[in-house]
């Protein structure tokens, strides 16, 4: 009986150690969506606050999406905006998988994307990552002319006048840009210099000259 108990305790300890090693603490470098699956078409189930700690359970081997847990919400976030400390320096998790020792995960996407979002719309290209996704620890709004509160009139107009959604690889964050080679329609807002679009299931305000997201309507 004693030997069995010791063996059981050892197995439990081993499993706990393995689980602890598999999970990594990271920081979100900007307000970051948590989605029900690894892709821009999946439903948003939560938002990680910028500079908040989040548990990363693992990342896909062939994509920049990581399985995360944040304040009781489990889901997937875009790993380009998750950093972890390695040798006292913040590094982007998906660009330093070996150094961070993040677990490699798989995900069966058969029928999942359409079921999750109610659409089978294709991803037509990729967003250019904002500064927080390019330089670990960068201030996402610094020097970008990021919109403060655009005002209730603008928000109301955007939410009451939805447009056809588009889906781009990556995640909608303040500072992300639309590549010049992707034909994306931006829509006018009365009495405003900004334009808007619905991207990855989220209405966003855009600086049309820079083709840059400056505000996310949540």
PDB file of N, CA and C in Angstrom, residues 53 120 171:
ATOM      1  N   UNK A  53      -0.071  40.428 -17.530  1.00  0.00           N
ATOM      2  CA  UNK A  53       0.489  39.080 -17.621  1.00  0.00           C
ATOM      3  C   UNK A  53      -0.582  38.094 -18.053  1.00  0.00           C
ATOM      4  N   UNK A 120     -17.632  31.670 -43.792  1.00  0.00           N
ATOM      5  CA  UNK A 120     -16.498  30.948 -44.354  1.00  0.00           C
ATOM      6  C   UNK A 120     -15.644  31.891 -45.186  1.00  0.00           C
ATOM      7  N   UNK A 171      -3.772  40.295 -36.155  1.00  0.00           N
ATOM      8  CA  UNK A 171      -4.799  40.728 -35.213  1.00  0.00           C
ATOM      9  C   UNK A 171      -4.986  42.232 -35.298  1.00  0.00           C
TER      10      UNK A 171
END
